[in-house]
Amino acid sequence: MPILNWLTRDEDIRTAQHVPYRLLEEVPDSSAGDVGAGNMLIQGDNLEALKALLPFYAGRVKCIYIDPPYNTRSAFEHYDDNLEHTQWLAMMWPRLELLRDLLAEDGSIWVSIDDNEGHYLKVIMDEVFGRRNFIANTLWQKVFSPKNTARHFSDDHDHILVFARNADKWVPNPMPRSDRMNKGYKNPDNDPRGAWTSGDVSARNFYGAGRYAITCPSGRVIAGPPNGMYWRVSEERFWEMDRDGRIWWGKDGNNTPRIKRFLTEVKQGVVPQTLWMNTEVGNTQEAKKEVVALFGEVNFMTPKPERLIQRIINIATDPNDLVRLMRNSGKYRIRSAVSHVRASLNSKHRISDVFITKAARTIQQTSAAKFQQATMTTRLHRFAERGRMRRFF
């Protein structure tokens, strides 16, 4: 398998081995909720925080979502997003290795990224997680209108790279059916089995028993399927379905027959797709409004909407699964989106949320979060087990 080489690669791929194990120091004054719930909010260098979690959670985490710096050549208040390419790769590799070791055999990792580093990220994740464990490159439509000021193309989407710890054991949860999907189901004949839609009784695929004449209830004779087509079922099976009320002839009994498919018999879950529209999972403007609702101001240009995180958790986890999220503190100014998601899911997920901070950097106090100066390498905060967390104490 091709690998990616960079100047400090040999040193960087061994970095995780040399990271010391740190003790997590609980800060009772900044804790809330049930101590035994197992939920954690960790402030500190995330590489050291990840290593500190390994003795407790190695091989146990069902879902990991990370939102690393995109390396957009920008400078933000809380972190530098203008790294030299080699530095960015050096930052990502050891963290991906530790994250891999946290995953359960049936777990998955989801990584948000854009085109600045996305293709390089795919290559190093192929090496760290194994190319056969690549699941999908999901595209999230992050804006709802084109950027007319763009020099070449309007950048309308982000990537979310999805890898499994073991693709043979990872099974995604189906997406719930939407109202739009169910809209076409009606019940014009008051069938006791409920709403249904109809499908064509003919198909292009060759079927040896799929050519025969059909007589409609009105007496009209249909000599056979359309040219180049075949009936989907044999003649015997067709009349069995008719006796069971599964053939629709139209109101007057004179139409070409169609097969009735009942909503109650349709698979209720939908296979996840790789194109996520902003109407389904939100966009950056929606995310900014969520930030304003929480903190009264927008403090980061590209936050992630709660509906996006909710979809990931819905697909990748079940109740009581262990979920881990990692992001730079600037991404939401330590916002409580996770608590909102948990409340909306009405779930019992155990969540470990790791924020990147720099030693001796003061995290600005807000109405939703009050942190002391980050002089300790790693600090642990527990957050509420139930519903929406309004304040971090």
mmCIF file of C-alpha atoms in Angstrom:
data_model
loop_
_atom_site.group_PDB
_atom_site.id
_atom_site.type_symbol
_atom_site.label_atom_id
_atom_site.label_comp_id
_atom_site.label_asym_id
_atom_site.label_seq_id
_atom_site.Cartn_x
_atom_site.Cartn_y
_atom_site.Cartn_z
ATOM 1 C CA MET A 1 0.000 0.000 0.000
ATOM 2 C CA PRO A 2 1.401 3.445 -0.852
ATOM 3 C CA ILE A 3 2.374 5.531 2.159
ATOM 4 C CA LEU A 4 2.873 9.246 2.673
ATOM 5 C CA ASN A 5 6.387 10.459 3.457
ATOM 6 C CA TRP A 6 7.336 13.777 5.026
ATOM 7 C CA LEU A 7 10.471 15.228 6.542
ATOM 8 C CA THR A 8 9.909 14.149 10.180
ATOM 9 C CA ARG A 9 7.852 11.008 9.521
ATOM 10 C CA ASP A 10 10.219 8.533 11.203
ATOM 11 C CA GLU A 11 10.125 10.563 14.405
ATOM 12 C CA ASP A 12 6.420 11.386 14.253
ATOM 13 C CA ILE A 13 5.185 7.797 13.889
ATOM 14 C CA ARG A 14 6.886 6.990 17.207
ATOM 15 C CA THR A 15 5.611 10.047 19.077
ATOM 16 C CA ALA A 16 2.641 8.277 20.694
ATOM 17 C CA GLN A 17 4.949 5.697 22.271
ATOM 18 C CA HIS A 18 6.928 8.415 24.052
ATOM 19 C CA VAL A 19 3.974 10.403 25.414
ATOM 20 C CA PRO A 20 4.003 9.973 29.206
ATOM 21 C CA TYR A 21 0.980 8.737 31.103
ATOM 22 C CA ARG A 22 -0.586 11.543 33.114
ATOM 23 C CA LEU A 23 -2.993 11.338 36.000
ATOM 24 C CA LEU A 24 -6.366 12.999 35.535
ATOM 25 C CA GLU A 25 -6.957 15.471 38.325
ATOM 26 C CA GLU A 26 -10.617 15.970 39.099
ATOM 27 C CA VAL A 27 -11.773 19.524 39.790
ATOM 28 C CA PRO A 28 -14.829 19.184 42.057
ATOM 29 C CA ASP A 29 -15.706 22.881 41.843
ATOM 30 C CA SER A 30 -16.042 22.554 38.085
ATOM 31 C CA SER A 31 -18.052 19.326 38.182
ATOM 32 C CA ALA A 32 -21.775 18.738 37.917
ATOM 33 C CA GLY A 33 -24.177 15.828 37.792
ATOM 34 C CA ASP A 34 -23.829 12.213 38.808
ATOM 35 C CA VAL A 35 -20.212 11.379 39.634
ATOM 36 C CA GLY A 36 -20.821 7.720 38.804
ATOM 37 C CA ALA A 37 -22.194 8.443 35.331
ATOM 38 C CA GLY A 38 -18.766 8.202 33.729
ATOM 39 C CA ASN A 39 -19.114 11.368 31.646
ATOM 40 C CA MET A 40 -15.955 13.462 31.405
ATOM 41 C CA LEU A 41 -14.922 16.848 30.084
ATOM 42 C CA ILE A 42 -11.130 17.042 29.894
ATOM 43 C CA GLN A 43 -9.212 20.277 29.472
ATOM 44 C CA GLY A 44 -5.589 20.050 28.436
ATOM 45 C CA ASP A 45 -3.181 18.956 25.744
ATOM 46 C CA ASN A 46 -5.256 16.384 23.914
ATOM 47 C CA LEU A 47 -2.302 14.120 23.113
ATOM 48 C CA GLU A 48 -1.574 13.693 26.806
ATOM 49 C CA ALA A 49 -5.286 13.471 27.589
ATOM 50 C CA LEU A 50 -5.696 10.635 25.088
ATOM 51 C CA LYS A 51 -2.778 8.736 26.599
ATOM 52 C CA ALA A 52 -4.283 9.237 30.061
ATOM 53 C CA LEU A 53 -7.568 7.703 28.875
ATOM 54 C CA LEU A 54 -5.997 4.549 27.446
ATOM 55 C CA PRO A 55 -5.727 2.582 30.723
ATOM 56 C CA PHE A 56 -9.457 3.099 31.313
ATOM 57 C CA TYR A 57 -10.993 3.028 27.847
ATOM 58 C CA ALA A 58 -8.669 1.178 25.462
ATOM 59 C CA GLY A 59 -10.780 -0.956 23.124
ATOM 60 C CA ARG A 60 -14.069 0.274 24.626
ATOM 61 C CA VAL A 61 -15.127 3.403 22.714
ATOM 62 C CA LYS A 62 -17.930 2.827 20.202
ATOM 63 C CA CYS A 63 -17.807 6.182 18.418
ATOM 64 C CA ILE A 64 -15.171 8.885 18.112
ATOM 65 C CA TYR A 65 -15.794 12.231 16.429
ATOM 66 C CA ILE A 66 -12.936 14.676 16.009
ATOM 67 C CA ASP A 67 -12.865 18.139 14.480
ATOM 68 C CA PRO A 68 -9.150 18.856 13.973
ATOM 69 C CA PRO A 69 -7.676 22.082 12.600
ATOM 70 C CA TYR A 70 -8.285 22.262 8.858
ATOM 71 C CA ASN A 71 -4.993 24.092 8.279
ATOM 72 C CA THR A 72 -6.739 26.854 6.357
ATOM 73 C CA ARG A 73 -3.797 29.277 6.708
ATOM 74 C CA SER A 74 -5.772 31.290 9.238
ATOM 75 C CA ALA A 75 -4.998 32.349 12.794
ATOM 76 C CA PHE A 76 -7.746 32.034 15.388
ATOM 77 C CA GLU A 77 -7.901 33.321 18.938
ATOM 78 C CA HIS A 78 -7.587 29.921 20.571
ATOM 79 C CA TYR A 79 -5.326 28.008 18.205
ATOM 80 C CA ASP A 80 -3.142 28.332 15.139
ATOM 81 C CA ASP A 81 -4.662 27.029 11.909
ATOM 82 C CA ASN A 82 -1.653 27.985 9.822
ATOM 83 C CA LEU A 83 0.763 25.103 10.254
ATOM 84 C CA GLU A 84 3.399 24.054 7.793
ATOM 85 C CA HIS A 85 2.136 20.883 6.104
ATOM 86 C CA THR A 86 4.743 18.674 7.786
ATOM 87 C CA GLN A 87 3.785 20.085 11.181
ATOM 88 C CA TRP A 88 0.128 19.311 10.540
ATOM 89 C CA LEU A 89 0.924 15.696 9.642
ATOM 90 C CA ALA A 90 3.174 15.442 12.714
ATOM 91 C CA MET A 91 0.298 16.651 14.871
ATOM 92 C CA MET A 92 -2.284 14.269 13.406
ATOM 93 C CA TRP A 93 -0.386 10.958 13.280
ATOM 94 C CA PRO A 94 0.139 10.241 17.020
ATOM 95 C CA ARG A 95 -3.371 11.365 17.878
ATOM 96 C CA LEU A 96 -4.880 9.050 15.278
ATOM 97 C CA GLU A 97 -2.838 6.154 16.673
ATOM 98 C CA LEU A 98 -4.105 6.743 20.213
ATOM 99 C CA LEU A 99 -7.667 7.207 18.977
ATOM 100 C CA ARG A 100 -7.425 3.900 17.109
ATOM 101 C CA ASP A 101 -6.376 2.156 20.323
ATOM 102 C CA LEU A 102 -9.393 3.590 22.146
ATOM 103 C CA LEU A 103 -11.869 2.183 19.608
ATOM 104 C CA ALA A 104 -13.843 -0.974 20.263
ATOM 105 C CA GLU A 105 -13.670 -3.719 17.642
ATOM 106 C CA ASP A 106 -17.109 -2.657 16.416
ATOM 107 C CA GLY A 107 -16.375 1.059 16.797
ATOM 108 C CA SER A 108 -15.913 3.841 14.264
ATOM 109 C CA ILE A 109 -14.128 7.178 13.982
ATOM 110 C CA TRP A 110 -15.520 10.221 12.159
ATOM 111 C CA VAL A 111 -13.201 13.080 11.186
ATOM 112 C CA SER A 112 -14.306 16.456 9.832
ATOM 113 C CA ILE A 113 -11.932 18.038 7.329
ATOM 114 C CA ASP A 114 -11.913 20.109 4.144
ATOM 115 C CA ASP A 115 -9.896 20.022 0.926
ATOM 116 C CA ASN A 116 -6.835 21.735 2.414
ATOM 117 C CA GLU A 117 -5.653 18.534 4.109
ATOM 118 C CA GLY A 118 -8.462 16.057 3.476
ATOM 119 C CA HIS A 119 -6.704 13.961 0.843
ATOM 120 C CA TYR A 120 -3.513 13.692 2.874
ATOM 121 C CA LEU A 121 -5.581 12.784 5.922
ATOM 122 C CA LYS A 122 -7.200 9.927 3.991
ATOM 123 C CA VAL A 123 -3.780 8.489 3.118
ATOM 124 C CA ILE A 124 -2.432 8.524 6.684
ATOM 125 C CA MET A 125 -5.717 7.155 8.057
ATOM 126 C CA ASP A 126 -5.462 4.318 5.529
ATOM 127 C CA GLU A 127 -2.114 3.481 7.097
ATOM 128 C CA VAL A 128 -3.119 3.927 10.736
ATOM 129 C CA PHE A 129 -6.517 2.193 10.575
ATOM 130 C CA GLY A 130 -5.984 -0.050 7.555
ATOM 131 C CA ARG A 131 -7.298 0.750 4.112
ATOM 132 C CA ARG A 132 -9.807 -2.091 4.261
ATOM 133 C CA ASN A 133 -11.411 -0.392 7.268
ATOM 134 C CA PHE A 134 -12.281 2.753 5.319
ATOM 135 C CA ILE A 135 -16.081 3.091 5.316
ATOM 136 C CA ALA A 136 -17.020 6.300 3.531
ATOM 137 C CA ASN A 137 -16.215 9.886 2.680
ATOM 138 C CA THR A 138 -19.396 11.685 3.662
ATOM 139 C CA LEU A 139 -19.968 15.119 2.166
ATOM 140 C CA TRP A 140 -21.692 17.686 4.383
ATOM 141 C CA GLN A 141 -23.225 20.701 2.637
ATOM 142 C CA LYS A 142 -22.051 23.299 5.126
ATOM 143 C CA VAL A 143 -23.578 26.346 3.384
ATOM 144 C CA PHE A 144 -26.971 26.868 1.762
ATOM 145 C CA SER A 145 -25.997 29.399 -0.899
ATOM 146 C CA PRO A 146 -22.949 29.821 -3.164
ATOM 147 C CA LYS A 147 -20.153 32.222 -2.269
ATOM 148 C CA ASN A 148 -20.088 34.626 -5.187
ATOM 149 C CA THR A 149 -16.831 36.133 -3.945
ATOM 150 C CA ALA A 150 -14.966 32.838 -4.430
ATOM 151 C CA ARG A 151 -12.002 33.112 -6.766
ATOM 152 C CA HIS A 152 -12.551 29.782 -8.509
ATOM 153 C CA PHE A 153 -15.229 27.576 -6.946
ATOM 154 C CA SER A 154 -17.634 28.184 -4.089
ATOM 155 C CA ASP A 155 -16.529 25.858 -1.274
ATOM 156 C CA ASP A 156 -19.886 24.412 -0.235
ATOM 157 C CA HIS A 157 -18.983 21.187 1.554
ATOM 158 C CA ASP A 158 -16.758 19.577 4.156
ATOM 159 C CA HIS A 159 -15.638 15.964 4.244
ATOM 160 C CA ILE A 160 -16.335 13.584 7.111
ATOM 161 C CA LEU A 161 -13.995 10.607 6.767
ATOM 162 C CA VAL A 162 -15.377 7.460 8.388
ATOM 163 C CA PHE A 163 -13.179 4.524 9.373
ATOM 164 C CA ALA A 164 -14.049 1.429 11.386
ATOM 165 C CA ARG A 165 -11.736 -0.302 13.816
ATOM 166 C CA ASN A 166 -12.789 -3.500 12.075
ATOM 167 C CA ALA A 167 -15.012 -3.062 9.025
ATOM 168 C CA ASP A 168 -16.188 -6.690 9.264
ATOM 169 C CA LYS A 169 -17.669 -6.040 12.713
ATOM 170 C CA TRP A 170 -18.941 -2.487 12.385
ATOM 171 C CA VAL A 171 -22.628 -2.184 11.494
ATOM 172 C CA PRO A 172 -24.204 1.270 11.062
ATOM 173 C CA ASN A 173 -27.642 1.951 12.423
ATOM 174 C CA PRO A 174 -30.205 2.676 9.702
ATOM 175 C CA MET A 175 -31.500 6.209 9.365
ATOM 176 C CA PRO A 176 -35.135 6.747 10.340
ATOM 177 C CA ARG A 177 -37.577 7.247 7.485
ATOM 178 C CA SER A 178 -38.466 10.875 6.879
ATOM 179 C CA ASP A 179 -41.913 12.371 6.278
ATOM 180 C CA ARG A 180 -40.808 13.063 2.708
ATOM 181 C CA MET A 181 -40.200 9.347 2.148
ATOM 182 C CA ASN A 182 -43.616 8.442 3.523
ATOM 183 C CA LYS A 183 -45.498 11.203 1.722
ATOM 184 C CA GLY A 184 -46.210 9.071 -1.357
ATOM 185 C CA TYR A 185 -48.043 6.369 0.594
ATOM 186 C CA LYS A 186 -51.839 6.683 0.345
ATOM 187 C CA ASN A 187 -54.839 4.394 0.815
ATOM 188 C CA PRO A 188 -57.350 5.191 -1.969
ATOM 189 C CA ASP A 189 -59.084 1.791 -1.688
ATOM 190 C CA ASN A 190 -59.269 1.806 2.144
ATOM 191 C CA ASP A 191 -57.133 -1.319 2.391
ATOM 192 C CA PRO A 192 -57.160 -2.511 6.041
ATOM 193 C CA ARG A 193 -53.393 -2.937 5.857
ATOM 194 C CA GLY A 194 -53.043 0.828 5.638
ATOM 195 C CA ALA A 195 -51.239 3.262 3.347
ATOM 196 C CA TRP A 196 -49.444 1.933 0.289
ATOM 197 C CA THR A 197 -47.733 2.983 -2.884
ATOM 198 C CA SER A 198 -47.602 1.110 -6.176
ATOM 199 C CA GLY A 199 -44.727 -0.193 -8.256
ATOM 200 C CA ASP A 200 -44.352 -1.328 -11.842
ATOM 201 C CA VAL A 201 -45.147 -5.004 -12.387
ATOM 202 C CA SER A 202 -42.726 -5.152 -15.335
ATOM 203 C CA ALA A 203 -38.926 -5.020 -15.404
ATOM 204 C CA ARG A 204 -36.093 -5.120 -17.926
ATOM 205 C CA ASN A 205 -34.276 -8.098 -16.425
ATOM 206 C CA PHE A 206 -34.916 -11.341 -18.292
ATOM 207 C CA TYR A 207 -37.325 -13.684 -16.546
ATOM 208 C CA GLY A 208 -38.311 -16.914 -18.290
ATOM 209 C CA ALA A 209 -41.754 -17.068 -16.669
ATOM 210 C CA GLY A 210 -42.378 -13.357 -17.183
ATOM 211 C CA ARG A 211 -44.338 -13.414 -20.455
ATOM 212 C CA TYR A 212 -48.070 -14.093 -20.342
ATOM 213 C CA ALA A 213 -51.373 -12.376 -21.061
ATOM 214 C CA ILE A 214 -53.308 -10.624 -18.297
ATOM 215 C CA THR A 215 -57.039 -9.975 -18.287
ATOM 216 C CA CYS A 216 -58.081 -6.880 -16.326
ATOM 217 C CA PRO A 217 -61.224 -6.911 -14.104
ATOM 218 C CA SER A 218 -62.869 -4.736 -16.765
ATOM 219 C CA GLY A 219 -62.308 -7.479 -19.344
ATOM 220 C CA ARG A 220 -59.511 -5.726 -21.203
ATOM 221 C CA VAL A 221 -56.770 -8.146 -22.229
ATOM 222 C CA ILE A 222 -53.116 -7.140 -21.951
ATOM 223 C CA ALA A 223 -51.232 -9.416 -24.353
ATOM 224 C CA GLY A 224 -47.979 -9.241 -22.414
ATOM 225 C CA PRO A 225 -45.424 -6.893 -20.887
ATOM 226 C CA PRO A 226 -44.111 -3.902 -22.858
ATOM 227 C CA ASN A 227 -41.527 -4.557 -25.556
ATOM 228 C CA GLY A 228 -38.169 -5.547 -24.100
ATOM 229 C CA MET A 229 -39.721 -6.034 -20.641
ATOM 230 C CA TYR A 230 -40.831 -9.005 -18.526
ATOM 231 C CA TRP A 231 -43.413 -9.361 -15.778
ATOM 232 C CA ARG A 232 -41.635 -9.412 -12.410
ATOM 233 C CA VAL A 233 -43.477 -12.513 -11.172
ATOM 234 C CA SER A 234 -44.790 -15.708 -12.672
ATOM 235 C CA GLU A 235 -48.424 -15.966 -13.751
ATOM 236 C CA GLU A 236 -49.281 -18.186 -10.801
ATOM 237 C CA ARG A 237 -47.699 -15.783 -8.336
ATOM 238 C CA PHE A 238 -49.387 -12.802 -10.005
ATOM 239 C CA TRP A 239 -52.879 -14.173 -9.437
ATOM 240 C CA GLU A 240 -51.994 -15.159 -5.873
ATOM 241 C CA MET A 241 -51.084 -11.522 -5.227
ATOM 242 C CA ASP A 242 -54.309 -10.386 -6.877
ATOM 243 C CA ARG A 243 -56.407 -12.607 -4.610
ATOM 244 C CA ASP A 244 -54.517 -11.115 -1.637
ATOM 245 C CA GLY A 245 -55.408 -7.584 -2.740
ATOM 246 C CA ARG A 246 -51.837 -6.704 -3.667
ATOM 247 C CA ILE A 247 -52.541 -5.739 -7.276
ATOM 248 C CA TRP A 248 -53.918 -2.298 -8.136
ATOM 249 C CA TRP A 249 -55.968 -2.085 -11.353
ATOM 250 C CA GLY A 250 -56.963 1.573 -11.037
ATOM 251 C CA LYS A 251 -60.341 2.904 -9.913
ATOM 252 C CA ASP A 252 -62.183 1.381 -12.902
ATOM 253 C CA GLY A 253 -60.292 -1.930 -12.958
ATOM 254 C CA ASN A 254 -58.984 -1.169 -16.423
ATOM 255 C CA ASN A 255 -55.437 0.039 -15.864
ATOM 256 C CA THR A 256 -52.193 -1.849 -16.407
ATOM 257 C CA PRO A 257 -51.709 -3.651 -13.073
ATOM 258 C CA ARG A 258 -49.313 -2.370 -10.441
ATOM 259 C CA ILE A 259 -47.983 -4.039 -7.295
ATOM 260 C CA LYS A 260 -49.080 -2.526 -3.982
ATOM 261 C CA ARG A 261 -46.323 -1.990 -1.422
ATOM 262 C CA PHE A 262 -47.557 -1.235 2.082
ATOM 263 C CA LEU A 263 -45.831 1.237 4.378
ATOM 264 C CA THR A 264 -46.183 -1.195 7.275
ATOM 265 C CA GLU A 265 -44.125 -3.737 5.336
ATOM 266 C CA VAL A 266 -41.408 -1.362 4.190
ATOM 267 C CA LYS A 267 -38.074 -1.513 5.984
ATOM 268 C CA GLN A 268 -38.381 1.243 8.551
ATOM 269 C CA GLY A 269 -34.698 2.122 8.509
ATOM 270 C CA VAL A 270 -32.862 3.636 5.560
ATOM 271 C CA VAL A 271 -29.245 2.856 4.697
ATOM 272 C CA PRO A 272 -27.097 5.931 5.492
ATOM 273 C CA GLN A 273 -26.028 7.879 2.431
ATOM 274 C CA THR A 274 -22.813 9.790 1.839
ATOM 275 C CA LEU A 275 -24.401 13.107 0.808
ATOM 276 C CA TRP A 276 -25.717 15.092 3.784
ATOM 277 C CA MET A 277 -27.665 18.180 2.780
ATOM 278 C CA ASN A 278 -27.877 21.214 5.028
ATOM 279 C CA THR A 279 -31.659 20.863 5.163
ATOM 280 C CA GLU A 280 -31.154 17.548 6.972
ATOM 281 C CA VAL A 281 -28.184 18.178 9.262
ATOM 282 C CA GLY A 282 -27.787 21.944 9.413
ATOM 283 C CA ASN A 283 -25.149 24.366 8.164
ATOM 284 C CA THR A 284 -22.580 26.751 9.583
ATOM 285 C CA GLN A 285 -25.081 29.617 9.807
ATOM 286 C CA GLU A 286 -27.416 27.434 11.874
ATOM 287 C CA ALA A 287 -24.469 26.484 14.069
ATOM 288 C CA LYS A 288 -23.581 30.141 14.610
ATOM 289 C CA LYS A 289 -27.143 30.843 15.718
ATOM 290 C CA GLU A 290 -26.834 27.995 18.215
ATOM 291 C CA VAL A 291 -23.628 29.554 19.544
ATOM 292 C CA VAL A 292 -25.322 32.954 19.890
ATOM 293 C CA ALA A 293 -28.242 31.345 21.722
ATOM 294 C CA LEU A 294 -25.798 29.828 24.203
ATOM 295 C CA PHE A 295 -23.225 32.582 24.589
ATOM 296 C CA GLY A 296 -24.679 35.750 23.118
ATOM 297 C CA GLU A 297 -22.033 36.088 20.424
ATOM 298 C CA VAL A 298 -20.334 34.224 17.590
ATOM 299 C CA ASN A 299 -16.760 33.387 18.535
ATOM 300 C CA PHE A 300 -15.731 30.998 15.764
ATOM 301 C CA MET A 301 -16.395 31.185 12.048
ATOM 302 C CA THR A 302 -17.066 27.509 11.337
ATOM 303 C CA PRO A 303 -18.822 25.740 14.223
ATOM 304 C CA LYS A 304 -20.620 22.458 13.646
ATOM 305 C CA PRO A 305 -24.424 22.294 14.006
ATOM 306 C CA GLU A 306 -25.898 20.032 16.633
ATOM 307 C CA ARG A 307 -27.970 18.191 14.012
ATOM 308 C CA LEU A 308 -24.750 17.081 12.320
ATOM 309 C CA ILE A 309 -23.353 15.604 15.542
ATOM 310 C CA GLN A 310 -26.732 14.058 16.279
ATOM 311 C CA ARG A 311 -26.749 12.210 12.960
ATOM 312 C CA ILE A 312 -23.271 10.790 13.565
ATOM 313 C CA ILE A 313 -24.255 9.559 17.017
ATOM 314 C CA ASN A 314 -27.501 8.095 15.659
ATOM 315 C CA ILE A 315 -25.678 6.109 12.987
ATOM 316 C CA ALA A 316 -22.682 5.003 15.027
ATOM 317 C CA THR A 317 -24.004 4.242 18.511
ATOM 318 C CA ASP A 318 -26.659 2.639 20.661
ATOM 319 C CA PRO A 319 -27.753 3.655 24.174
ATOM 320 C CA ASN A 320 -25.064 3.100 26.822
ATOM 321 C CA ASP A 321 -22.275 3.125 24.236
ATOM 322 C CA LEU A 322 -19.157 5.104 25.010
ATOM 323 C CA VAL A 323 -18.730 8.189 22.814
ATOM 324 C CA ARG A 324 -15.653 10.390 22.605
ATOM 325 C CA LEU A 325 -15.364 13.798 20.986
ATOM 326 C CA MET A 326 -12.243 15.886 20.504
ATOM 327 C CA ARG A 327 -11.888 19.414 19.241
ATOM 328 C CA ASN A 328 -10.056 22.667 19.691
ATOM 329 C CA SER A 329 -11.470 24.875 22.415
ATOM 330 C CA GLY A 330 -12.039 27.642 19.902
ATOM 331 C CA LYS A 331 -14.383 25.503 17.877
ATOM 332 C CA TYR A 332 -17.348 26.298 20.122
ATOM 333 C CA ARG A 333 -15.733 28.188 22.954
ATOM 334 C CA ILE A 334 -16.273 25.075 25.004
ATOM 335 C CA ARG A 335 -19.953 25.049 24.136
ATOM 336 C CA SER A 336 -22.412 22.584 25.627
ATOM 337 C CA ALA A 337 -23.617 21.161 22.318
ATOM 338 C CA VAL A 338 -22.987 17.625 23.518
ATOM 339 C CA SER A 339 -25.490 18.091 26.316
ATOM 340 C CA HIS A 340 -28.067 19.403 23.843
ATOM 341 C CA VAL A 341 -27.500 16.409 21.594
ATOM 342 C CA ARG A 342 -27.805 13.995 24.474
ATOM 343 C CA ALA A 343 -31.031 15.647 25.554
ATOM 344 C CA SER A 344 -32.497 15.513 22.056
ATOM 345 C CA LEU A 345 -31.496 11.861 21.717
ATOM 346 C CA ASN A 346 -32.885 11.062 25.160
ATOM 347 C CA SER A 347 -29.906 8.727 25.344
ATOM 348 C CA LYS A 348 -27.722 7.238 28.033
ATOM 349 C CA HIS A 349 -24.471 7.589 26.148
ATOM 350 C CA ARG A 350 -21.320 8.014 28.174
ATOM 351 C CA ILE A 351 -19.403 10.901 26.682
ATOM 352 C CA SER A 352 -15.751 11.849 27.051
ATOM 353 C CA ASP A 353 -15.148 15.284 25.571
ATOM 354 C CA VAL A 354 -11.531 16.403 25.159
ATOM 355 C CA PHE A 355 -10.669 20.039 24.471
ATOM 356 C CA ILE A 356 -7.278 21.292 23.356
ATOM 357 C CA THR A 357 -5.797 24.103 25.402
ATOM 358 C CA LYS A 358 -2.302 25.397 25.842
ATOM 359 C CA ALA A 359 -0.525 25.538 29.172
ATOM 360 C CA ALA A 360 -0.794 28.912 30.884
ATOM 361 C CA ARG A 361 -3.444 30.098 28.395
ATOM 362 C CA THR A 362 -6.565 31.555 29.955
ATOM 363 C CA ILE A 363 -9.853 30.315 28.560
ATOM 364 C CA GLN A 364 -12.264 33.213 28.439
ATOM 365 C CA GLN A 365 -15.058 32.854 30.969
ATOM 366 C CA THR A 366 -18.582 32.689 29.584
ATOM 367 C CA SER A 367 -22.040 32.212 30.996
ATOM 368 C CA ALA A 368 -21.837 28.549 30.023
ATOM 369 C CA ALA A 369 -18.251 27.749 30.994
ATOM 370 C CA LYS A 370 -15.813 28.983 33.615
ATOM 371 C CA PHE A 371 -12.338 27.584 33.521
ATOM 372 C CA GLN A 372 -9.310 28.610 35.512
ATOM 373 C CA GLN A 373 -5.987 29.234 33.845
ATOM 374 C CA ALA A 374 -4.818 25.984 32.264
ATOM 375 C CA THR A 375 -1.606 25.543 34.229
ATOM 376 C CA MET A 376 -2.218 21.833 34.764
ATOM 377 C CA THR A 377 -1.463 19.552 31.867
ATOM 378 C CA THR A 378 -4.822 17.808 32.049
ATOM 379 C CA ARG A 379 -7.945 18.629 34.021
ATOM 380 C CA LEU A 380 -11.107 16.639 34.286
ATOM 381 C CA HIS A 381 -14.618 18.008 34.552
ATOM 382 C CA ARG A 382 -17.715 15.923 34.884
ATOM 383 C CA PHE A 383 -20.926 17.144 33.363
ATOM 384 C CA ALA A 384 -24.568 16.482 34.061
ATOM 385 C CA GLU A 385 -25.984 13.038 33.325
ATOM 386 C CA ARG A 386 -29.489 14.300 32.601
ATOM 387 C CA GLY A 387 -30.791 16.594 29.912
ATOM 388 C CA ARG A 388 -29.289 19.939 28.966
ATOM 389 C CA MET A 389 -26.294 21.195 30.871
ATOM 390 C CA ARG A 390 -26.754 24.908 31.401
ATOM 391 C CA ARG A 391 -23.542 25.726 33.182
ATOM 392 C CA PHE A 392 -20.117 24.252 33.820
ATOM 393 C CA PHE A 393 -19.152 24.939 37.386
#
